[in-house]
């Protein structure tokens, strides 16, 4: 009711468009910060950022309206993807992004690259051609931009999107992502690279390699104090045991994940 009353008063005063634009610009700035610290910010701070989903929705709704600014919508959605994931609303975020796809051809490379990587990162529909296209474009642009960290991330997303249909290029993408990892790579991003190694190995039924990779994923998350990430890695290890027919090991590992 308070929000509705405030919007009514703005409309009466003829100030709706100006205020909604300022709000969207403020949200865009906040999303840019969220994207910048995604690999290094502690979990509890990230959780607090997820509470901004109402502001993100309102800002994107305005920006995509006839009176809005689609360029601003592209920037917000390109940097606000972690908010959808944090609130388990990735399908909603994906649908909003697809409403803007294909992108205009005159975007600044960094803005286009961010949107493409964000679209691939929502990963709810990796079988779709648009996701693979977006991931591939993110790789190309971040390579041109010389952004090592985002290139690593883009290569992982490309591998995830192409896993079932682009075997040779997927293996090359994983190899390139691994080669980019060094001591300066954030722990959570290194864990993501370990995860894609494990996923590829599991797809090839190389259970030993999958265990090593997912074990590495769990250890990296443990080192970084990321309980949720370690939980996800344990589930991956449980799935390896299940696929290998090691039922007792699968049950034990998944129980460890539940207890954690």
XYZ file of N, CA and C in Angstrom:
780
model
N 0.814 -1.217 0.000
C 0.000 0.000 0.000
C 0.851 1.272 0.000
N 1.946 1.261 0.756
C 2.796 2.445 0.803
C 3.428 2.710 -0.555
N 3.912 1.653 -1.199
C 4.511 1.802 -2.520
C 3.475 2.314 -3.523
N 2.274 1.742 -3.472
C 1.225 2.153 -4.400
C 0.860 3.624 -4.190
N 0.759 4.042 -2.930
C 0.437 5.441 -2.629
C 1.533 6.364 -3.154
N 2.785 5.981 -2.941
C 3.896 6.810 -3.408
C 3.893 6.936 -4.928
N 3.628 5.822 -5.625
C 3.570 5.867 -7.084
C 2.419 6.734 -7.564
N 1.311 6.683 -6.855
C 0.160 7.517 -7.203
C 0.492 8.997 -7.056
N 1.186 9.335 -5.977
C 1.560 10.730 -5.755
C 2.552 11.215 -6.802
N 3.475 10.359 -7.180
C 4.429 10.720 -8.236
C 3.709 10.984 -9.554
N 2.736 10.117 -9.861
C 1.986 10.291 -11.105
C 1.201 11.590 -11.095
N 0.597 11.903 -9.961
C -0.169 13.145 -9.834
C 0.718 14.363 -10.044
N 1.959 14.260 -9.543
C 2.903 15.379 -9.671
C 3.628 15.384 -11.012
N 3.375 14.374 -11.846
C 4.037 14.297 -13.138
C 5.519 13.973 -13.038
N 5.915 13.263 -11.981
C 7.332 12.971 -11.754
C 7.662 11.482 -11.879
N 6.701 10.686 -12.307
C 6.907 9.234 -12.329
C 8.114 8.833 -13.167
N 8.182 9.329 -14.403
C 9.242 8.882 -15.306
C 10.621 9.249 -14.777
N 10.765 10.473 -14.271
C 12.077 10.918 -13.782
C 12.528 10.091 -12.586
N 11.600 9.817 -11.672
C 11.964 9.065 -10.473
C 12.238 7.598 -10.810
N 11.428 7.008 -11.690
C 11.651 5.619 -12.066
C 12.984 5.463 -12.793
N 13.361 6.457 -13.585
C 14.659 6.403 -14.241
C 15.785 6.463 -13.208
N 15.656 7.372 -12.248
C 16.705 7.480 -11.224
C 16.798 6.185 -10.425
N 15.648 5.599 -10.141
C 15.634 4.327 -9.411
C 16.348 3.240 -10.229
N 16.010 3.152 -11.524
C 16.631 2.135 -12.372
C 18.130 2.359 -12.480
N 18.570 3.596 -12.568
C 20.007 3.885 -12.641
C 20.715 3.480 -11.349
N 20.047 3.716 -10.206
C 20.630 3.324 -8.913
C 20.726 1.805 -8.809
N 19.674 1.102 -9.266
C 19.701 -0.358 -9.254
C 20.796 -0.874 -10.184
N 20.946 -0.230 -11.337
C 21.984 -0.642 -12.287
C 23.367 -0.518 -11.653
N 23.598 0.568 -10.931
C 24.880 0.745 -10.242
C 25.088 -0.344 -9.189
N 24.014 -0.664 -8.444
C 24.111 -1.694 -7.405
C 24.396 -3.062 -8.020
N 23.766 -3.362 -9.164
C 23.995 -4.644 -9.827
C 25.426 -4.742 -10.353
N 25.965 -3.626 -10.826
C 27.347 -3.623 -11.321
C 28.319 -3.975 -10.199
N 28.055 -3.449 -9.005
C 28.904 -3.763 -7.858
C 28.755 -5.245 -7.497
N 27.518 -5.730 -7.509
C 27.269 -7.139 -7.194
C 28.035 -8.055 -8.145
N 28.030 -7.705 -9.417
C 28.733 -8.513 -10.411
C 30.250 -8.451 -10.204
N 30.738 -7.294 -9.832
C 32.179 -7.095 -9.682
C 32.744 -7.933 -8.545
N 31.959 -8.116 -7.472
C 32.477 -8.815 -6.286
C 31.956 -10.246 -6.168
N 31.353 -10.759 -7.250
C 30.671 -12.050 -7.166
C 31.570 -13.190 -6.712
N 32.873 -13.151 -7.051
C 33.753 -14.267 -6.720
C 34.488 -14.078 -5.397
N 34.447 -12.883 -4.855
C 35.259 -12.600 -3.667
C 34.459 -12.221 -2.434
N 33.216 -11.840 -2.600
C 32.433 -11.378 -1.451
C 31.987 -12.555 -0.589
N 32.080 -12.444 0.733
C 31.626 -13.528 1.620
C 30.146 -13.851 1.418
N 29.811 -15.075 1.722
C 28.462 -15.583 1.479
C 27.376 -14.725 2.127
N 27.568 -14.319 3.373
C 26.529 -13.557 4.070
C 26.270 -12.212 3.400
N 27.305 -11.593 2.879
C 27.094 -10.332 2.155
C 26.351 -10.575 0.853
N 26.688 -11.662 0.178
C 25.965 -11.989 -1.051
C 24.496 -12.236 -0.751
N 24.224 -12.915 0.331
C 22.833 -13.169 0.710
C 22.069 -11.875 0.918
N 22.702 -10.889 1.527
C 22.026 -9.610 1.745
C 21.718 -8.928 0.411
N 22.586 -9.082 -0.555
C 22.327 -8.500 -1.870
C 21.122 -9.167 -2.544
N 20.902 -10.444 -2.280
C 19.787 -11.136 -2.913
C 18.440 -10.515 -2.550
N 18.394 -9.793 -1.420
C 17.144 -9.148 -1.007
C 16.742 -8.015 -1.948
N 17.619 -7.650 -2.869
C 17.328 -6.566 -3.818
C 16.477 -7.028 -4.992
N 15.952 -8.239 -4.954
C 15.217 -8.751 -6.103
C 13.984 -7.898 -6.423
N 13.317 -7.363 -5.388
C 12.153 -6.515 -5.635
C 12.534 -5.252 -6.387
N 13.653 -4.653 -5.989
C 14.130 -3.469 -6.688
C 14.541 -3.803 -8.117
N 15.197 -4.949 -8.310
C 15.612 -5.339 -9.649
C 14.397 -5.563 -10.542
N 13.396 -6.246 -10.024
C 12.180 -6.471 -10.815
C 11.534 -5.153 -11.221
N 11.367 -4.260 -10.247
C 10.702 -2.984 -10.536
C 11.484 -2.180 -11.557
N 12.799 -2.157 -11.409
C 13.636 -1.379 -12.323
C 13.607 -1.960 -13.732
N 13.680 -3.290 -13.838
C 13.643 -3.926 -15.153
C 12.263 -3.755 -15.788
N 11.209 -3.861 -14.987
C 9.857 -3.651 -15.518
C 9.742 -2.271 -16.160
N 10.245 -1.265 -15.455
C 10.177 0.090 -16.024
C 11.061 0.198 -17.265
N 12.278 -0.298 -17.167
C 13.220 -0.139 -18.271
C 12.730 -0.832 -19.540
N 11.945 -1.907 -19.401
C 11.448 -2.635 -20.561
C 10.071 -2.168 -21.010
N 9.527 -1.173 -20.322
C 8.229 -0.612 -20.695
C 8.402 0.354 -21.860
N 7.303 0.741 -22.537
C 7.406 1.690 -23.654
C 8.074 3.009 -23.271
N 7.910 3.434 -22.027
C 8.499 4.698 -21.587
C 9.898 4.518 -21.007
N 10.394 3.273 -21.003
C 11.646 2.976 -20.325
C 12.874 3.122 -21.193
N 13.894 2.311 -20.876
C 15.199 2.419 -21.524
C 15.760 1.007 -21.659
N 15.649 0.426 -22.842
C 16.067 -0.959 -23.036
C 17.569 -1.136 -22.840
N 18.331 -0.105 -23.172
C 19.768 -0.180 -22.928
C 20.077 -0.349 -21.447
N 19.314 0.350 -20.610
C 19.480 0.229 -19.166
C 19.054 -1.162 -18.701
N 17.997 -1.694 -19.306
C 17.548 -3.053 -18.967
C 18.635 -4.069 -19.300
N 19.277 -3.905 -20.452
C 20.354 -4.821 -20.851
C 21.493 -4.760 -19.849
N 21.856 -3.579 -19.397
C 22.943 -3.443 -18.422
C 22.571 -4.064 -17.082
N 21.346 -3.824 -16.622
C 20.928 -4.403 -15.336
C 20.893 -5.923 -15.386
N 20.316 -6.474 -16.449
C 20.210 -7.928 -16.551
C 21.570 -8.575 -16.789
N 22.484 -7.825 -17.397
C 23.823 -8.358 -17.625
C 24.669 -8.451 -16.381
N 24.318 -7.694 -15.357
C 25.106 -7.715 -14.122
C 24.314 -8.212 -12.907
N 22.999 -8.397 -13.065
C 22.172 -8.793 -11.923
C 21.823 -10.263 -11.860
N 22.514 -11.091 -12.646
C 22.139 -12.509 -12.747
C 22.267 -13.271 -11.438
N 23.219 -12.861 -10.580
C 23.372 -13.577 -9.307
C 22.155 -13.392 -8.406
N 21.407 -12.323 -8.601
C 20.207 -12.078 -7.782
C 19.137 -13.104 -8.113
N 18.981 -13.418 -9.388
C 18.000 -14.451 -9.771
C 18.409 -15.802 -9.206
N 19.688 -16.137 -9.333
C 20.162 -17.427 -8.833
C 19.994 -17.502 -7.318
N 20.360 -16.445 -6.615
C 20.268 -16.436 -5.158
C 18.858 -16.597 -4.642
N 17.865 -16.183 -5.444
C 16.459 -16.291 -5.040
C 15.743 -17.471 -5.696
N 16.511 -18.349 -6.363
C 15.939 -19.522 -7.051
C 14.866 -19.103 -8.056
N 15.123 -17.993 -8.753
C 14.185 -17.494 -9.763
C 14.895 -17.379 -11.120
N 15.750 -18.361 -11.404
C 16.520 -18.292 -12.642
C 15.627 -18.338 -13.882
N 14.520 -19.059 -13.817
C 13.620 -19.121 -14.975
C 13.056 -17.740 -15.283
N 12.732 -16.996 -14.250
C 12.232 -15.633 -14.451
C 13.304 -14.747 -15.074
N 14.511 -14.810 -14.533
C 15.593 -14.007 -15.084
C 15.874 -14.365 -16.522
N 15.867 -15.668 -16.828
C 16.115 -16.130 -18.192
C 15.046 -15.601 -19.140
N 13.789 -15.655 -18.723
C 12.690 -15.190 -19.575
C 12.816 -13.699 -19.857
N 13.194 -12.934 -18.854
C 13.370 -11.491 -19.053
C 14.515 -11.221 -20.032
N 15.580 -11.968 -19.916
C 16.713 -11.771 -20.811
C 16.365 -12.186 -22.241
N 15.628 -13.272 -22.389
C 15.255 -13.729 -23.724
C 14.332 -12.733 -24.408
N 13.596 -11.937 -23.628
C 12.738 -10.896 -24.216
C 13.568 -9.810 -24.895
N 14.864 -9.752 -24.582
C 15.763 -8.759 -25.169
C 16.715 -9.375 -26.200
N 16.543 -10.670 -26.462
C 17.441 -11.383 -27.374
C 16.781 -11.537 -28.742
N 17.464 -11.326 -29.835
C 18.890 -10.992 -29.937
C 19.165 -9.540 -29.579
N 20.393 -9.281 -29.178
C 20.778 -7.958 -28.725
C 20.971 -7.003 -29.896
N 20.853 -5.701 -29.640
C 21.204 -4.720 -30.668
C 22.668 -4.885 -31.079
N 22.980 -4.475 -32.283
C 24.335 -4.677 -32.820
C 25.298 -3.563 -32.447
N 24.789 -2.503 -31.793
C 25.646 -1.348 -31.514
C 26.009 -1.209 -30.044
N 25.910 -2.302 -29.279
C 26.240 -2.232 -27.860
C 27.750 -2.129 -27.650
N 28.181 -1.443 -26.578
C 29.600 -1.496 -26.218
C 29.998 -2.950 -25.944
N 31.186 -3.369 -26.359
C 31.592 -4.773 -26.188
C 31.461 -5.285 -24.756
N 31.809 -4.458 -23.770
C 31.740 -4.930 -22.386
C 30.299 -5.173 -21.942
N 29.377 -4.338 -22.407
C 27.960 -4.506 -22.057
C 27.409 -5.768 -22.720
N 27.723 -5.958 -23.999
C 27.274 -7.167 -24.702
C 27.868 -8.416 -24.061
N 29.151 -8.363 -23.739
C 29.826 -9.522 -23.138
C 29.186 -9.890 -21.805
N 28.880 -8.878 -20.988
C 28.267 -9.137 -19.679
C 26.898 -9.790 -19.831
N 26.091 -9.278 -20.761
C 24.756 -9.845 -20.959
C 24.850 -11.295 -21.430
N 25.725 -11.551 -22.388
C 25.869 -12.917 -22.910
C 26.323 -13.885 -21.822
N 27.275 -13.468 -21.011
C 27.747 -14.337 -19.931
C 26.660 -14.559 -18.899
N 25.899 -13.502 -18.597
C 24.805 -13.645 -17.636
C 23.744 -14.610 -18.144
N 23.394 -14.501 -19.412
C 22.386 -15.395 -19.985
C 22.850 -16.847 -19.892
N 24.113 -17.091 -20.220
C 24.655 -18.451 -20.128
C 24.746 -18.921 -18.683
N 24.932 -18.000 -17.753
C 25.114 -18.363 -16.349
C 23.809 -18.770 -15.669
N 22.671 -18.350 -16.210
C 21.403 -18.738 -15.592
C 21.120 -20.216 -15.802
N 21.699 -20.812 -16.814
C 21.870 -22.257 -17.002
C 20.663 -23.154 -16.732
N 19.467 -22.602 -16.777
C 18.301 -23.459 -16.583
C 17.928 -24.189 -17.868
N 18.357 -23.671 -19.022
C 17.963 -24.258 -20.299
C 19.184 -24.344 -21.217
N 20.221 -25.054 -20.732
C 21.474 -25.105 -21.486
C 21.326 -25.809 -22.830
N 20.225 -26.527 -23.028
C 19.999 -27.217 -24.300
C 19.602 -26.245 -25.400
N 19.221 -25.021 -25.043
C 18.742 -24.071 -26.042
C 19.908 -23.488 -26.843
N 19.683 -23.331 -28.132
C 20.731 -22.794 -29.002
C 21.181 -21.409 -28.553
N 20.237 -20.601 -28.055
C 20.575 -19.236 -27.645
C 21.595 -19.222 -26.514
N 21.518 -20.197 -25.620
C 22.448 -20.246 -24.497
C 23.860 -20.544 -24.993
N 23.975 -21.509 -25.891
C 25.285 -21.836 -26.450
C 25.836 -20.655 -27.252
N 24.971 -20.001 -28.017
C 25.394 -18.829 -28.786
C 25.881 -17.715 -27.868
N 25.142 -17.481 -26.786
C 25.516 -16.429 -25.849
C 26.846 -16.753 -25.181
N 27.025 -18.009 -24.782
C 28.275 -18.403 -24.139
C 29.453 -18.248 -25.091
N 29.256 -18.651 -26.335
C 30.330 -18.532 -27.327
C 30.694 -17.058 -27.559
N 29.669 -16.201 -27.639
C 29.923 -14.776 -27.833
C 30.624 -14.186 -26.610
N 30.259 -14.632 -25.422
C 30.923 -14.153 -24.207
C 32.402 -14.504 -24.225
N 32.721 -15.714 -24.689
C 34.128 -16.125 -24.804
C 34.859 -15.204 -25.771
N 34.282 -14.985 -26.933
C 34.922 -14.146 -27.949
C 35.188 -12.731 -27.426
N 34.177 -12.140 -26.823
C 34.299 -10.747 -26.389
C 35.249 -10.594 -25.209
N 35.166 -11.487 -24.248
C 36.059 -11.362 -23.092
C 37.506 -11.664 -23.479
N 37.690 -12.481 -24.505
C 39.047 -12.700 -25.006
C 39.573 -11.401 -25.648
N 38.728 -10.753 -26.440
C 39.106 -9.483 -27.056
C 39.379 -8.404 -26.006
N 38.578 -8.418 -24.941
C 38.720 -7.410 -23.890
C 39.910 -7.681 -22.973
N 40.465 -8.878 -23.055
C 41.598 -9.226 -22.207
C 41.212 -9.401 -20.752
N 39.950 -9.783 -20.515
C 39.453 -9.958 -19.142
C 39.636 -11.426 -18.750
N 40.737 -11.726 -18.105
C 41.114 -13.108 -17.800
C 40.077 -13.816 -16.932
N 39.593 -13.139 -15.900
C 38.663 -13.768 -14.970
C 37.334 -14.079 -15.653
N 36.792 -13.112 -16.376
C 35.515 -13.337 -17.046
C 35.664 -14.279 -18.240
N 36.823 -14.314 -18.847
C 37.062 -15.291 -19.906
C 37.024 -16.707 -19.338
N 37.649 -16.895 -18.188
C 37.611 -18.206 -17.524
C 36.171 -18.627 -17.260
N 35.397 -17.700 -16.706
C 33.990 -17.972 -16.408
C 33.224 -18.288 -17.695
N 33.468 -17.518 -18.747
C 32.771 -17.725 -20.015
C 33.085 -19.097 -20.608
N 34.327 -19.516 -20.521
C 34.719 -20.826 -21.042
C 34.002 -21.948 -20.299
N 33.862 -21.792 -18.982
C 33.135 -22.798 -18.194
C 31.675 -22.855 -18.636
N 31.056 -21.690 -18.821
C 29.650 -21.668 -19.231
C 29.466 -22.225 -20.637
N 30.432 -21.960 -21.514
C 30.360 -22.534 -22.856
C 30.443 -24.065 -22.782
N 31.348 -24.560 -21.963
C 31.487 -26.005 -21.805
C 30.200 -26.621 -21.262
N 29.589 -25.958 -20.287
C 28.352 -26.479 -19.705
C 27.232 -26.510 -20.735
N 27.150 -25.459 -21.563
C 26.081 -25.380 -22.558
C 26.283 -26.367 -23.699
N 27.539 -26.666 -24.020
C 27.816 -27.525 -25.160
C 28.106 -28.966 -24.811
N 27.991 -29.328 -23.546
C 28.430 -30.642 -23.066
C 27.869 -31.810 -23.874
N 26.620 -31.726 -24.274
C 25.988 -32.876 -24.917
C 26.098 -32.848 -26.436
N 26.702 -31.788 -27.012
C 26.651 -31.704 -28.473
C 27.899 -31.138 -29.133
N 28.829 -30.623 -28.370
C 30.023 -29.991 -28.945
C 31.269 -30.573 -28.267
N 31.426 -31.886 -28.324
C 32.435 -32.576 -27.519
C 33.840 -32.008 -27.678
N 34.308 -31.862 -28.914
C 35.681 -31.409 -29.125
C 35.893 -29.986 -28.625
N 34.963 -29.085 -28.945
C 35.121 -27.695 -28.519
C 34.924 -27.551 -27.012
N 34.101 -28.423 -26.422
C 33.925 -28.410 -24.968
C 35.227 -28.784 -24.273
N 35.869 -29.837 -24.737
C 37.138 -30.250 -24.141
C 38.189 -29.152 -24.274
N 38.199 -28.464 -25.405
C 39.141 -27.370 -25.618
C 38.828 -26.202 -24.684
N 37.545 -25.912 -24.499
C 37.150 -24.825 -23.602
C 37.571 -25.115 -22.164
N 37.374 -26.364 -21.733
C 37.770 -26.746 -20.377
C 39.275 -26.647 -20.221
N 40.008 -27.084 -21.230
C 41.470 -26.988 -21.193
C 41.924 -25.533 -21.108
N 41.302 -24.663 -21.875
C 41.662 -23.246 -21.854
C 41.324 -22.611 -20.509
N 40.165 -22.960 -19.952
C 39.782 -22.423 -18.647
C 40.794 -22.837 -17.583
N 41.215 -24.091 -17.622
C 42.190 -24.589 -16.653
C 43.522 -23.864 -16.786
N 43.906 -23.580 -18.027
C 45.186 -22.904 -18.264
C 45.176 -21.469 -17.744
N 43.992 -20.875 -17.628
C 43.884 -19.500 -17.150
C 43.914 -19.399 -15.624
N 43.702 -20.526 -14.961
C 43.671 -20.520 -13.484
C 45.093 -20.400 -12.940
N 45.286 -19.441 -12.029
C 46.570 -19.299 -11.348
C 46.314 -18.846 -9.913
N 47.355 -18.437 -9.227
C 47.214 -18.076 -7.813
C 46.308 -16.871 -7.599
N 46.128 -16.060 -8.637
C 45.281 -14.870 -8.494
C 43.806 -15.175 -8.736
N 43.502 -16.378 -9.208
C 42.114 -16.739 -9.492
C 41.349 -16.920 -8.176
N 40.197 -16.257 -8.016
C 39.420 -16.413 -6.776
C 39.066 -17.875 -6.513
N 39.007 -18.225 -5.256
C 38.763 -19.616 -4.868
C 37.471 -20.153 -5.452
N 36.414 -19.382 -5.425
C 35.120 -19.862 -5.917
C 35.145 -20.087 -7.431
N 35.896 -19.274 -8.143
C 36.013 -19.489 -9.588
C 36.835 -20.738 -9.871
N 37.872 -20.990 -9.071
C 38.635 -22.228 -9.222
C 37.743 -23.440 -8.946
N 36.843 -23.300 -7.981
C 35.913 -24.392 -7.684
C 34.973 -24.637 -8.861
N 34.578 -23.566 -9.551
C 33.714 -23.718 -10.719
C 34.445 -24.464 -11.836
N 35.721 -24.158 -12.018
C 36.514 -24.869 -13.029
C 36.631 -26.350 -12.652
N 36.844 -26.629 -11.371
C 36.897 -28.027 -10.917
C 35.564 -28.727 -11.186
N 34.478 -28.006 -10.977
C 33.152 -28.584 -11.202
C 32.953 -28.996 -12.654
N 33.381 -28.139 -13.604
C 33.158 -28.476 -15.012
C 34.042 -29.657 -15.426
N 35.235 -29.775 -14.827
C 36.056 -30.965 -15.048
C 35.310 -32.212 -14.584
N 34.717 -32.134 -13.400
C 33.995 -33.275 -12.866
C 32.781 -33.638 -13.701
N 32.055 -32.622 -14.154
C 30.865 -32.872 -14.971
C 31.232 -33.543 -16.283
N 32.316 -33.082 -16.887
C 32.753 -33.689 -18.150
C 33.186 -35.143 -17.936
N 33.945 -35.365 -16.876
C 34.410 -36.720 -16.589
C 33.236 -37.645 -16.298
N 32.258 -37.150 -15.563
C 31.082 -37.971 -15.247
C 30.326 -38.314 -16.524
N 30.206 -37.344 -17.432
C 29.530 -37.596 -18.699
C 30.229 -38.667 -19.530
N 31.537 -38.771 -19.348
C 32.323 -39.778 -20.066
C 32.442 -41.084 -19.271
N 31.789 -41.152 -18.111
C 31.832 -42.309 -17.218
C 33.242 -42.587 -16.710
N 34.031 -41.536 -16.609
C 35.362 -41.643 -16.004
C 35.198 -41.306 -14.528
N 34.767 -42.281 -13.759
C 34.370 -42.027 -12.382
C 35.542 -41.614 -11.497
N 36.711 -42.165 -11.746
C 37.877 -41.792 -10.938
C 38.214 -40.319 -11.135
N 38.228 -39.869 -12.391
C 38.530 -38.462 -12.660
C 37.443 -37.553 -12.095
N 36.198 -37.999 -12.175
C 35.093 -37.200 -11.641
C 35.225 -37.045 -10.124
N 35.608 -38.126 -9.434
C 35.798 -38.044 -7.977
C 36.896 -37.045 -7.619
N 37.982 -37.102 -8.359
C 39.091 -36.189 -8.083
C 38.640 -34.739 -8.277
N 37.943 -34.478 -9.376
C 37.529 -33.109 -9.689
C 36.508 -32.592 -8.678
N 35.499 -33.390 -8.376
C 34.492 -32.939 -7.420
C 35.066 -32.866 -6.005
N 36.029 -33.737 -5.696
C 36.708 -33.638 -4.412
C 37.475 -32.331 -4.312
N 38.110 -31.945 -5.420
C 38.803 -30.661 -5.472
C 37.813 -29.505 -5.311
N 36.661 -29.619 -5.936
C 35.623 -28.604 -5.796
C 35.218 -28.449 -4.322
N 34.970 -29.581 -3.661
C 34.574 -29.542 -2.253
C 35.658 -28.905 -1.388
N 36.920 -29.272 -1.638
C 38.028 -28.746 -0.844
C 38.181 -27.240 -1.038
N 38.034 -26.762 -2.251
C 38.155 -25.325 -2.518
C 37.047 -24.552 -1.807
N 35.842 -25.063 -1.874
C 34.752 -24.393 -1.164
C 34.983 -24.430 0.342
N 35.519 -25.535 0.824
C 35.812 -25.639 2.256
C 36.854 -24.603 2.657
N 37.885 -24.458 1.843
C 38.927 -23.467 2.120
C 38.363 -22.051 2.128
N 37.386 -21.817 1.251
C 36.798 -20.487 1.160
C 35.672 -20.239 2.133
N 35.383 -21.216 2.997
C 34.301 -21.040 3.964
C 32.926 -21.003 3.328
N 32.780 -21.685 2.195
C 31.525 -21.691 1.444
C 30.777 -22.994 1.707
N 29.967 -23.008 2.762
C 29.261 -24.230 3.131
C 28.298 -24.681 2.035
N 27.600 -23.727 1.403
C 26.640 -24.089 0.356
C 27.351 -24.714 -0.844
N 28.520 -24.184 -1.191
C 29.279 -24.739 -2.299
C 29.794 -26.131 -1.983
N 30.269 -26.323 -0.752
C 30.746 -27.644 -0.341
C 29.592 -28.650 -0.376
N 28.424 -28.216 0.025
C 27.231 -29.061 -0.009
C 26.954 -29.515 -1.448
N 27.030 -28.566 -2.400
C 26.787 -28.903 -3.806
C 27.837 -29.886 -4.323
N 29.087 -29.696 -3.907
C 30.156 -30.595 -4.343
C 29.952 -32.002 -3.795
N 29.487 -32.110 -2.564
C 29.216 -33.427 -1.981
C 28.080 -34.129 -2.720
N 27.094 -33.359 -3.135
C 26.016 -33.950 -3.938
C 26.590 -34.492 -5.247
N 27.492 -33.724 -5.854
C 28.140 -34.202 -7.083
C 28.889 -35.507 -6.837
N 29.605 -35.579 -5.722
C 30.329 -36.808 -5.390
C 29.363 -37.971 -5.162
N 28.232 -37.670 -4.553
C 27.220 -38.694 -4.351
C 26.670 -39.223 -5.665
N 26.512 -38.319 -6.629
C 26.009 -38.740 -7.937
C 27.031 -39.598 -8.680
N 28.312 -39.292 -8.481
C 29.357 -40.131 -9.084
C 29.250 -41.555 -8.540
N 29.146 -41.666 -7.214
C 29.040 -42.988 -6.606
C 27.789 -43.722 -7.083
N 26.695 -42.978 -7.212
C 25.448 -43.592 -7.670
C 25.594 -44.112 -9.101
N 26.167 -43.287 -9.987
C 26.342 -43.711 -11.376
C 27.318 -44.882 -11.488
N 28.266 -44.945 -10.549
C 29.241 -46.043 -10.568
C 28.678 -47.314 -9.938
N 27.447 -47.249 -9.448
C 26.822 -48.414 -8.843
C 27.244 -48.663 -7.408
N 27.886 -47.670 -6.792
C 28.354 -47.794 -5.404
C 27.296 -47.191 -4.481
N 26.237 -47.942 -4.258
C 25.064 -47.402 -3.582
C 25.367 -46.994 -2.140
N 26.091 -47.828 -1.412
C 26.399 -47.503 -0.015
C 27.211 -46.208 0.081
N 28.184 -46.065 -0.825
C 28.999 -44.854 -0.844
C 28.156 -43.630 -1.205
N 27.240 -43.808 -2.129
C 26.362 -42.710 -2.531
C 25.504 -42.253 -1.358
N 24.918 -43.204 -0.651
C 24.066 -42.869 0.498
C 24.887 -42.156 1.572
N 26.082 -42.676 1.862
C 26.928 -42.077 2.894
C 27.322 -40.641 2.529
N 27.675 -40.430 1.265
C 28.106 -39.100 0.830
C 26.962 -38.116 0.855
N 25.799 -38.552 0.396
C 24.641 -37.658 0.386
C 24.151 -37.365 1.800
N 24.330 -38.303 2.700
C 24.004 -38.038 4.104
C 24.937 -36.989 4.693
N 26.222 -37.058 4.297
C 27.178 -36.027 4.739
C 26.737 -34.658 4.256
N 26.252 -34.613 3.032
C 25.778 -33.328 2.483
C 24.575 -32.830 3.283
N 23.655 -33.728 3.614
C 22.462 -33.332 4.371
C 22.843 -32.884 5.789
N 23.784 -33.591 6.404
C 24.196 -33.250 7.768
C 24.911 -31.909 7.804
N 25.601 -31.572 6.688
C 26.322 -30.303 6.643
C 25.400 -29.119 6.541
